[in-house]
Each structure stands twice: as structure tokens, then as C-alpha cells.
PDB file of C-alpha atoms in Angstrom:
ATOM      1  CA  LEU A   1    -157.572  26.862 -82.302  1.00 88.00           C
ATOM      2  CA  VAL A   2    -158.595  30.498 -81.857  1.00 90.00           C
ATOM      3  CA  ARG A   3    -155.297  31.636 -83.361  1.00 89.00           C
ATOM      4  CA  ASP A   4    -156.066  29.589 -86.472  1.00 87.00           C
ATOM      5  CA  GLU A   5    -159.781  30.429 -86.561  1.00 87.00           C
ATOM      6  CA  PRO A   6    -160.537  33.773 -84.839  1.00 89.00           C
ATOM      7  CA  ARG A   7    -164.279  33.430 -85.528  1.00 89.00           C
ATOM      8  CA  LEU A   8    -164.475  30.309 -83.372  1.00 91.00           C
ATOM      9  CA  ARG A   9    -167.016  30.432 -80.541  1.00 94.00           C
ATOM     10  CA  LEU A  10    -167.659  27.736 -77.917  1.00 94.00           C
ATOM     11  CA  VAL A  11    -171.043  27.839 -76.160  1.00 94.00           C
ATOM     12  CA  PHE A  12    -171.968  25.698 -73.139  1.00 92.00           C
ATOM     13  CA  LEU A  13    -175.761  25.397 -73.115  1.00 89.00           C
ATOM     14  CA  GLY A  14    -175.915  24.475 -69.427  1.00 86.00           C
ATOM     15  CA  THR A  15    -173.624  24.810 -66.424  1.00 86.00           C
ATOM     16  CA  SER A  16    -175.727  23.465 -63.548  1.00 82.00           C
ATOM     17  CA  HIS A  17    -176.941  19.978 -62.744  1.00 78.00           C
ATOM     18  CA  PRO A  18    -180.409  19.294 -64.179  1.00 76.00           C
ATOM     19  CA  ASN A  19    -181.505  18.169 -60.714  1.00 79.00           C
ATOM     20  CA  PRO A  20    -181.858  21.428 -58.712  1.00 79.00           C
ATOM     21  CA  ARG A  21    -181.568  19.534 -55.414  1.00 84.00           C
ATOM     22  CA  LEU A  22    -177.957  18.591 -56.115  1.00 82.00           C
ATOM     23  CA  PRO A  23    -175.109  20.989 -55.313  1.00 83.00           C
ATOM     24  CA  ALA A  24    -173.307  22.973 -57.988  1.00 81.00           C
ATOM     25  CA  MET A  25    -170.760  20.965 -59.948  1.00 82.00           C
ATOM     26  CA  ALA A  26    -167.083  21.857 -59.718  1.00 87.00           C
ATOM     27  CA  MET A  27    -166.159  21.346 -63.382  1.00 88.00           C
ATOM     28  CA  PRO A  28    -168.167  24.306 -64.785  1.00 88.00           C
ATOM     29  CA  ARG A  29    -166.517  26.622 -62.247  1.00 90.00           C
ATOM     30  CA  ARG A  30    -163.076  25.313 -63.193  1.00 93.00           C
ATOM     31  CA  ALA A  31    -163.813  25.666 -66.905  1.00 93.00           C
ATOM     32  CA  CYS A  32    -165.099  29.213 -66.449  1.00 94.00           C
ATOM     33  CA  ARG A  33    -162.050  30.171 -64.379  1.00 95.00           C
ATOM     34  CA  LEU A  34    -159.690  28.697 -67.005  1.00 95.00           C
ATOM     35  CA  ALA A  35    -161.464  30.521 -69.842  1.00 95.00           C
ATOM     36  CA  GLU A  36    -161.097  33.763 -67.892  1.00 96.00           C
ATOM     37  CA  GLU A  37    -157.398  33.139 -67.215  1.00 96.00           C
ATOM     38  CA  LEU A  38    -156.821  32.518 -70.932  1.00 94.00           C
ATOM     39  CA  GLY A  39    -158.650  35.702 -71.899  1.00 95.00           C
ATOM     40  CA  LEU A  40    -161.335  33.751 -73.775  1.00 95.00           C
ATOM     41  CA  LEU A  41    -164.351  34.243 -71.511  1.00 95.00           C
ATOM     42  CA  GLY A  42    -167.041  36.392 -73.103  1.00 94.00           C
ATOM     43  CA  GLN A  43    -165.137  36.562 -76.392  1.00 94.00           C
ATOM     44  CA  HIS A  44    -164.662  33.001 -77.600  1.00 96.00           C
ATOM     45  CA  VAL A  45    -166.087  30.933 -74.729  1.00 96.00           C
ATOM     46  CA  PHE A  46    -169.596  31.473 -73.345  1.00 95.00           C
ATOM     47  CA  PHE A  47    -171.377  29.765 -70.457  1.00 93.00           C
ATOM     48  CA  ASN A  48    -175.157  29.797 -70.288  1.00 89.00           C
ATOM     49  CA  GLU A  49    -176.309  29.930 -66.677  1.00 83.00           C
ATOM     50  CA  GLY A  50    -178.843  27.260 -65.816  1.00 78.00           C
ATOM     51  CA  TRP A  51    -180.308  25.280 -68.703  1.00 81.00           C
ATOM     52  CA  VAL A  52    -181.824  26.237 -72.033  1.00 86.00           C
ATOM     53  CA  PRO A  53    -185.556  25.368 -72.053  1.00 86.00           C
ATOM     54  CA  TYR A  54    -186.141  22.114 -73.909  1.00 86.00           C
ATOM     55  CA  GLU A  55    -188.381  23.704 -76.530  1.00 89.00           C
ATOM     56  CA  ARG A  56    -185.721  26.352 -77.308  1.00 91.00           C
ATOM     57  CA  ARG A  57    -182.685  24.133 -77.701  1.00 89.00           C
ATOM     58  CA  ALA A  58    -183.304  23.844 -81.454  1.00 93.00           C
ATOM     59  CA  ASP A  59    -182.706  27.604 -81.788  1.00 94.00           C
ATOM     60  CA  TYR A  60    -179.139  27.133 -80.577  1.00 94.00           C
ATOM     61  CA  LEU A  61    -178.506  23.969 -82.572  1.00 94.00           C
ATOM     62  CA  LEU A  62    -179.630  25.537 -85.846  1.00 92.00           C
ATOM     63  CA  GLU A  63    -177.254  28.467 -85.289  1.00 92.00           C
ATOM     64  CA  ALA A  64    -174.271  26.166 -84.679  1.00 92.00           C
ATOM     65  CA  ASN A  65    -171.803  24.801 -87.210  1.00 90.00           C
ATOM     66  CA  LEU A  66    -170.315  22.074 -85.036  1.00 92.00           C
ATOM     67  CA  GLY A  67    -171.351  19.825 -82.148  1.00 95.00           C
ATOM     68  CA  VAL A  68    -168.971  18.885 -79.314  1.00 96.00           C
ATOM     69  CA  SER A  69    -169.254  16.156 -76.674  1.00 94.00           C
ATOM     70  CA  ALA A  70    -166.314  15.398 -74.378  1.00 92.00           C
ATOM     71  CA  HIS A  71    -166.360  12.895 -71.534  1.00 89.00           C
ATOM     72  CA  PRO A  72    -163.900  10.877 -69.412  1.00 89.00           C
ATOM     73  CA  ALA A  73    -163.342   7.153 -69.828  1.00 88.00           C
ATOM     74  CA  HIS A  74    -165.906   5.414 -67.629  1.00 87.00           C
ATOM     75  CA  LEU A  75    -168.225   2.419 -67.686  1.00 87.00           C
ATOM     76  CA  GLU A  76    -171.245   4.742 -67.749  1.00 85.00           C
ATOM     77  CA  THR A  77    -169.940   6.692 -70.742  1.00 84.00           C
ATOM     78  CA  GLN A  78    -169.180   3.461 -72.584  1.00 85.00           C
ATOM     79  CA  PHE A  79    -172.800   2.288 -72.436  1.00 87.00           C
ATOM     80  CA  ALA A  80    -174.523   5.690 -72.574  1.00 85.00           C
ATOM     81  CA  LEU A  81    -176.477   6.843 -75.605  1.00 85.00           C
ATOM     82  CA  ARG A  82    -176.117  10.601 -75.405  1.00 87.00           C
ATOM     83  CA  THR A  83    -179.163  12.663 -76.267  1.00 88.00           C
ATOM     84  CA  ARG A  84    -176.914  15.571 -77.255  1.00 91.00           C
ATOM     85  CA  LEU A  85    -175.593  13.388 -80.089  1.00 95.00           C
ATOM     86  CA  LEU A  86    -179.172  12.764 -81.197  1.00 94.00           C
ATOM     87  CA  ASP A  87    -179.652  16.542 -81.245  1.00 94.00           C
ATOM     88  CA  TYR A  88    -176.516  16.958 -83.355  1.00 95.00           C
ATOM     89  CA  VAL A  89    -177.755  14.344 -85.816  1.00 96.00           C
ATOM     90  CA  TRP A  90    -181.134  16.087 -85.993  1.00 94.00           C
ATOM     91  CA  ALA A  91    -179.410  19.424 -86.704  1.00 93.00           C
ATOM     92  CA  ALA A  92    -176.932  17.789 -89.137  1.00 93.00           C
ATOM     93  CA  LEU A  93    -173.900  19.071 -87.239  1.00 93.00           C
ATOM     94  CA  PRO A  94    -170.422  17.611 -87.810  1.00 93.00           C
ATOM     95  CA  MET A  95    -169.036  16.526 -84.440  1.00 94.00           C
ATOM     96  CA  ALA A  96    -165.897  16.356 -82.334  1.00 96.00           C
ATOM     97  CA  LEU A  97    -166.357  13.622 -79.732  1.00 96.00           C
ATOM     98  CA  SER A  98    -164.639  11.579 -77.077  1.00 95.00           C
ATOM     99  CA  ALA A  99    -164.380   8.028 -78.379  1.00 94.00           C
ATOM    100  CA  GLY A 100    -165.679   4.983 -76.574  1.00 91.00           C
ATOM    101  CA  ASP A 101    -169.483   4.958 -76.763  1.00 91.00           C
ATOM    102  CA  GLU A 102    -171.470   3.028 -79.352  1.00 91.00           C
ATOM    103  CA  LEU A 103    -173.366   5.857 -81.022  1.00 93.00           C
ATOM    104  CA  GLY A 104    -170.403   8.225 -81.204  1.00 93.00           C
ATOM    105  CA  ASP A 105    -168.114   5.546 -82.610  1.00 94.00           C
ATOM    106  CA  ALA A 106    -170.744   4.587 -85.209  1.00 94.00           C
ATOM    107  CA  LEU A 107    -171.093   8.208 -86.315  1.00 94.00           C
ATOM    108  CA  ALA A 108    -167.309   8.502 -86.547  1.00 94.00           C
ATOM    109  CA  ALA A 109    -167.152   5.312 -88.625  1.00 93.00           C
ATOM    110  CA  ASP A 110    -169.605   6.881 -91.081  1.00 91.00           C
ATOM    111  CA  GLY A 111    -167.546  10.067 -91.331  1.00 90.00           C
ATOM    112  CA  LEU A 112    -170.054  12.287 -89.517  1.00 93.00           C
ATOM    113  CA  ALA A 113    -167.903  12.768 -86.419  1.00 94.00           C
ATOM    114  CA  HIS A 114    -164.249  12.882 -85.466  1.00 95.00           C
ATOM    115  CA  ALA A 115    -163.384  11.073 -82.243  1.00 95.00           C
ATOM    116  CA  ALA A 116    -160.411  11.304 -79.884  1.00 96.00           C
ATOM    117  CA  PRO A 117    -159.411   9.149 -76.899  1.00 96.00           C
ATOM    118  CA  PRO A 118    -160.893  10.542 -73.655  1.00 94.00           C
ATOM    119  CA  GLY A 119    -158.459  12.865 -71.902  1.00 92.00           C
ATOM    120  CA  ASP A 120    -156.138  13.298 -74.906  1.00 95.00           C
ATOM    121  CA  VAL A 121    -156.139  17.088 -75.308  1.00 94.00           C
ATOM    122  CA  ALA A 122    -153.972  17.195 -78.431  1.00 95.00           C
ATOM    123  CA  ALA A 123    -156.024  14.508 -80.166  1.00 96.00           C
ATOM    124  CA  PHE A 124    -159.262  16.292 -79.282  1.00 96.00           C
ATOM    125  CA  ALA A 125    -157.907  19.548 -80.714  1.00 94.00           C
ATOM    126  CA  ASP A 126    -157.138  17.656 -83.932  1.00 94.00           C
ATOM    127  CA  ALA A 127    -160.689  16.264 -83.911  1.00 95.00           C
ATOM    128  CA  LEU A 128    -162.043  19.800 -83.578  1.00 93.00           C
ATOM    129  CA  ARG A 129    -159.924  20.995 -86.490  1.00 92.00           C
ATOM    130  CA  ALA A 130    -161.133  18.102 -88.636  1.00 92.00           C
ATOM    131  CA  ALA A 131    -164.758  18.731 -87.683  1.00 90.00           C
ATOM    132  CA  LEU A 132    -164.385  22.419 -88.532  1.00 88.00           C
ATOM    133  CA  ARG A 133    -163.199  21.432 -91.990  1.00 85.00           C
ATOM    134  CA  ASP A 134    -166.398  19.365 -92.291  1.00 79.00           C
ATOM    135  CA  ALA A 135    -168.673  22.312 -91.480  1.00 72.00           C
ATOM    136  CA  TRP A 136    -170.080  22.186 -94.974  1.00 71.00           C
ATOM    137  CA  PRO A 137    -173.024  24.284 -96.191  1.00 72.00           C
ATOM    138  CA  ALA A 138    -176.304  23.356 -94.517  1.00 71.00           C
ATOM    139  CA  ALA A 139    -177.770  21.677 -97.605  1.00 74.00           C
ATOM    140  CA  THR A 140    -174.709  19.436 -98.001  1.00 77.00           C
ATOM    141  CA  ARG A 141    -174.725  18.537 -94.301  1.00 80.00           C
ATOM    142  CA  GLN A 142    -178.412  17.655 -94.404  1.00 83.00           C
ATOM    143  CA  ALA A 143    -177.863  15.195 -97.246  1.00 85.00           C
ATOM    144  CA  ALA A 144    -174.940  13.571 -95.414  1.00 85.00           C
ATOM    145  CA  PHE A 145    -176.988  13.083 -92.231  1.00 92.00           C
ATOM    146  CA  ALA A 146    -180.251  12.011 -93.883  1.00 93.00           C
ATOM    147  CA  LEU A 147    -179.607   8.272 -93.445  1.00 92.00           C
ATOM    148  CA  TRP A 148    -178.908   8.579 -89.721  1.00 94.00           C
ATOM    149  CA  GLN A 149    -181.874  10.880 -89.214  1.00 95.00           C
ATOM    150  CA  ARG A 150    -184.164   8.216 -90.677  1.00 94.00           C
ATOM    151  CA  ARG A 151    -182.411   5.488 -88.697  1.00 92.00           C
ATOM    152  CA  LEU A 152    -182.954   7.211 -85.346  1.00 93.00           C
ATOM    153  CA  THR A 153    -186.659   8.072 -85.540  1.00 93.00           C
ATOM    154  CA  TRP A 154    -188.859   6.907 -82.657  1.00 91.00           C
ATOM    155  CA  GLU A 155    -190.856   4.649 -84.965  1.00 93.00           C
ATOM    156  CA  ARG A 156    -187.724   2.796 -86.025  1.00 94.00           C
ATOM    157  CA  VAL A 157    -185.789   2.541 -82.754  1.00 92.00           C
ATOM    158  CA  ALA A 158    -188.870   1.580 -80.715  1.00 94.00           C
ATOM    159  CA  ALA A 159    -190.086  -1.015 -83.232  1.00 95.00           C
ATOM    160  CA  PRO A 160    -188.403  -4.043 -81.527  1.00 93.00           C
ATOM    161  CA  LEU A 161    -189.827  -3.034 -78.139  1.00 93.00           C
ATOM    162  CA  ALA A 162    -193.306  -2.474 -79.593  1.00 93.00           C
ATOM    163  CA  ALA A 163    -193.167  -5.877 -81.296  1.00 93.00           C
ATOM    164  CA  PHE A 164    -192.204  -7.594 -78.043  1.00 91.00           C
ATOM    165  CA  VAL A 165    -194.961  -5.875 -76.080  1.00 92.00           C
ATOM    166  CA  ALA A 166    -197.484  -6.932 -78.733  1.00 92.00           C
ATOM    167  CA  VAL A 167    -196.311 -10.572 -78.657  1.00 90.00           C
ATOM    168  CA  PRO A 168    -194.281 -11.202 -75.463  1.00 88.00           C
ATOM    169  CA  ARG A 169    -192.130 -14.316 -75.367  1.00 85.00           C
ATOM    170  CA  ARG A 170    -189.579 -15.926 -73.108  1.00 82.00           C
ATOM    171  CA  ALA A 171    -185.907 -15.363 -73.723  1.00 79.00           C
ATOM    172  CA  PRO A 172    -184.225 -18.459 -75.238  1.00 79.00           C
ATOM    173  CA  ASP A 173    -181.988 -18.869 -72.185  1.00 75.00           C
ATOM    174  CA  ARG A 174    -184.896 -18.976 -69.729  1.00 72.00           C
ATOM    175  CA  ALA A 175    -186.171 -22.375 -68.537  1.00 61.00           C
ATOM    176  CA  ARG A 176    -189.649 -23.339 -69.763  1.00 64.00           C
ATOM    177  CA  GLY A 177    -190.460 -25.547 -66.772  1.00 63.00           C
ATOM    178  CA  PRO A 178    -192.556 -24.607 -63.744  1.00 62.00           C
ATOM    179  CA  ALA A 179    -191.650 -21.571 -61.719  1.00 61.00           C
ATOM    180  CA  PRO A 180    -188.687 -22.265 -59.421  1.00 60.00           C
ATOM    181  CA  THR A 181    -189.434 -23.021 -55.782  1.00 60.00           C
ATOM    182  CA  PRO A 182    -188.667 -20.032 -53.563  1.00 57.00           C
ATOM    183  CA  LEU A 183    -185.592 -20.459 -51.441  1.00 63.00           C
ATOM    184  CA  VAL A 184    -187.729 -19.759 -48.347  1.00 62.00           C
ATOM    185  CA  PRO A 185    -191.437 -20.735 -48.452  1.00 68.00           C
ATOM    186  CA  VAL A 186    -193.881 -17.919 -47.848  1.00 69.00           C
ATOM    187  CA  GLU A 187    -195.352 -19.759 -44.843  1.00 76.00           C
ATOM    188  CA  GLU A 188    -191.925 -19.877 -43.207  1.00 77.00           C
ATOM    189  CA  LEU A 189    -191.407 -16.156 -43.758  1.00 75.00           C
ATOM    190  CA  ARG A 190    -194.814 -15.446 -42.204  1.00 81.00           C
ATOM    191  CA  ARG A 191    -193.995 -17.625 -39.180  1.00 83.00           C
ATOM    192  CA  VAL A 192    -190.681 -15.821 -38.655  1.00 82.00           C
ATOM    193  CA  ALA A 193    -192.404 -12.434 -38.896  1.00 84.00           C
ATOM    194  CA  GLU A 194    -195.013 -13.458 -36.306  1.00 87.00           C
ATOM    195  CA  GLU A 195    -192.321 -14.749 -33.947  1.00 86.00           C
ATOM    196  CA  ALA A 196    -190.392 -11.487 -34.318  1.00 85.00           C
ATOM    197  CA  GLU A 197    -193.545  -9.554 -33.446  1.00 86.00           C
ATOM    198  CA  ARG A 198    -194.051 -11.660 -30.289  1.00 83.00           C
ATOM    199  CA  LEU A 199    -190.456 -11.043 -29.248  1.00 81.00           C
ATOM    200  CA  ARG A 200    -190.888  -7.298 -29.716  1.00 81.00           C
ATOM    201  CA  GLY A 201    -193.962  -7.436 -27.464  1.00 78.00           C
ATOM    202  CA  ARG A 202    -192.073  -9.312 -24.758  1.00 75.00           C
ATOM    203  CA  LEU A 203    -189.158  -6.890 -24.895  1.00 73.00           C
ATOM    204  CA  ALA A 204    -191.566  -3.966 -24.586  1.00 76.00           C
ATOM    205  CA  ALA A 205    -193.157  -5.596 -21.522  1.00 72.00           C
ATOM    206  CA  VAL A 206    -189.737  -6.119 -19.947  1.00 66.00           C
ATOM    207  CA  GLU A 207    -188.835  -2.479 -20.563  1.00 69.00           C
ATOM    208  CA  ARG A 208    -192.113  -1.321 -19.021  1.00 69.00           C
ATOM    209  CA  GLY A 209    -191.363  -3.493 -15.959  1.00 71.00           C
ATOM    210  CA  ARG A 210    -187.929  -1.939 -15.600  1.00 67.00           C
ATOM    211  CA  VAL A 211    -189.403   1.549 -15.748  1.00 60.00           C
ATOM    212  CA  LEU A 212    -191.980   0.687 -13.072  1.00 62.00           C
ATOM    213  CA  ARG A 213    -189.300  -0.766 -10.787  1.00 69.00           C
ATOM    214  CA  ALA A 214    -187.185   2.341 -11.246  1.00 63.00           C
ATOM    215  CA  LEU A 215    -190.133   4.611 -10.422  1.00 62.00           C
ATOM    216  CA  ASN A 216    -190.909   2.563  -7.295  1.00 66.00           C
ATOM    217  CA  TRP A 217    -187.297   2.863  -6.166  1.00 62.00           C
ATOM    218  CA  VAL A 218    -187.333   6.653  -6.681  1.00 57.00           C
ATOM    219  CA  GLN A 219    -190.610   6.925  -4.765  1.00 66.00           C
ATOM    220  CA  ARG A 220    -189.255   4.905  -1.816  1.00 67.00           C
ATOM    221  CA  HIS A 221    -186.052   6.916  -1.815  1.00 61.00           C
ATOM    222  CA  LEU A 222    -187.902  10.234  -1.734  1.00 63.00           C
ATOM    223  CA  HIS A 223    -190.275   8.978   0.972  1.00 61.00           C
ATOM    224  CA  GLY A 224    -187.312   7.928   3.122  1.00 59.00           C
ATOM    225  CA  ARG A 225    -185.719  11.369   2.835  1.00 54.00           C
ATOM    226  CA  ARG A 226    -188.956  13.132   3.862  1.00 52.00           C
ATOM    227  CA  SER A 227    -189.314  10.930   6.958  1.00 52.00           C
TER     228      SER A 227
END
């Protein structure tokens, strides 16, 4: 891609796990090493150490012409709704994405993203080329993304949840009869807990008796040696 478009720059906004208690991830190190081996590091590929502060991420997004999100095929990625895609929609950025998640596929269906099967390097390169062709002027991009920007506001996406909280109701597949009888009555659980406590007390008494007998034996043994 760099041979075709020398001005191309790829910026990773974060290279460490957002949870500082977790160890460093291997993939950023591998990606950095590969970029260095290819002679791209610091010229066409840039890694930001740590994470960009939340309130500053818009500065980077508004300077970009294209948004990228690549992920492997996995159950988690299939059901995830990626906040980075929401950022790209907010910034009206054409996208190159791994296919397979609901939001990304919907954006691709509307022509705002180009998707490739996860792990298909050649197909993802083609998606990047197509997205670069879609890096229209900012005003044109904003008009193309306006519908999705309105669709993904908090007021709209949270409306079903707010309506349910205001007027809660049972799901149609839930029985309307009395609450089911617990598999084990509470009284039975309490009785078992009390019995377990009594057994622990008896075991402790037995252990104390063993210790006393052992001490008595040691005392007799020492007394016999002195005599």
C-alpha cells in the first residue's frame, strides 16, 4: 500500500492493555518488530505508548482520513459493539474492518465501511484501498454519515431501556404463576449449615484432645530420661 500511496500513515492510538494490572500484550511487540523489519517504523507506522487520554482522542480522529479495526474470528468479536467504530462514525471516517460483527457489517452494507474476512491479509489490503478511495472531503463525508450519527445517539439507543425501566413488564416467555418453589427449602439449608457447624466443633475438640495426648506423652518421655 505504501508503494501505491507514499503519504499513507498508520497510527496505533494505544499499545498497552487498558488494565494496568495485566501484563504487556505480545501482539503490539510483534507488530512493532515487524514494522521495524519492513523499514516502516517511524515513517509510515507509528505506535503511541500507553493510551491517549479519553478527552483527547477526538484530536486524533479529526486529523485522520480513515478508520481501521481488525480482529480475529471469535465469539466475542461476533457479539461485540466496538466503541472505536462509534468514534469513526462520530468523526465521519470511511473504514476498513474485519467482517463478522453486527455494527461493522451494517456500516459496510450502507457503504460507509469496507469489510474483509478476519485473517485474510489480501482481502484486508483491498478493503484498505477501497476505503482510501472513499476518503472524500470532510463536508461530503459528514453528509454521508449524518444518518448513522443520528441513529447512534444516547437518546435513541437507550430509549428502549428507558421505556422498560419506566414501565417494567415480564418477558412473554416467563410464567405468570406464583414464584417457583426452591429446589431446597431455606429451612433445610439452615439445618444443614447448623449441622456442619456442630461437626466442625467436634472435629476441633478431637484435634485439641490429640494435641493434649501428644504433649502428655512428650512430658512423660522427657521425665523418664531425666530420672
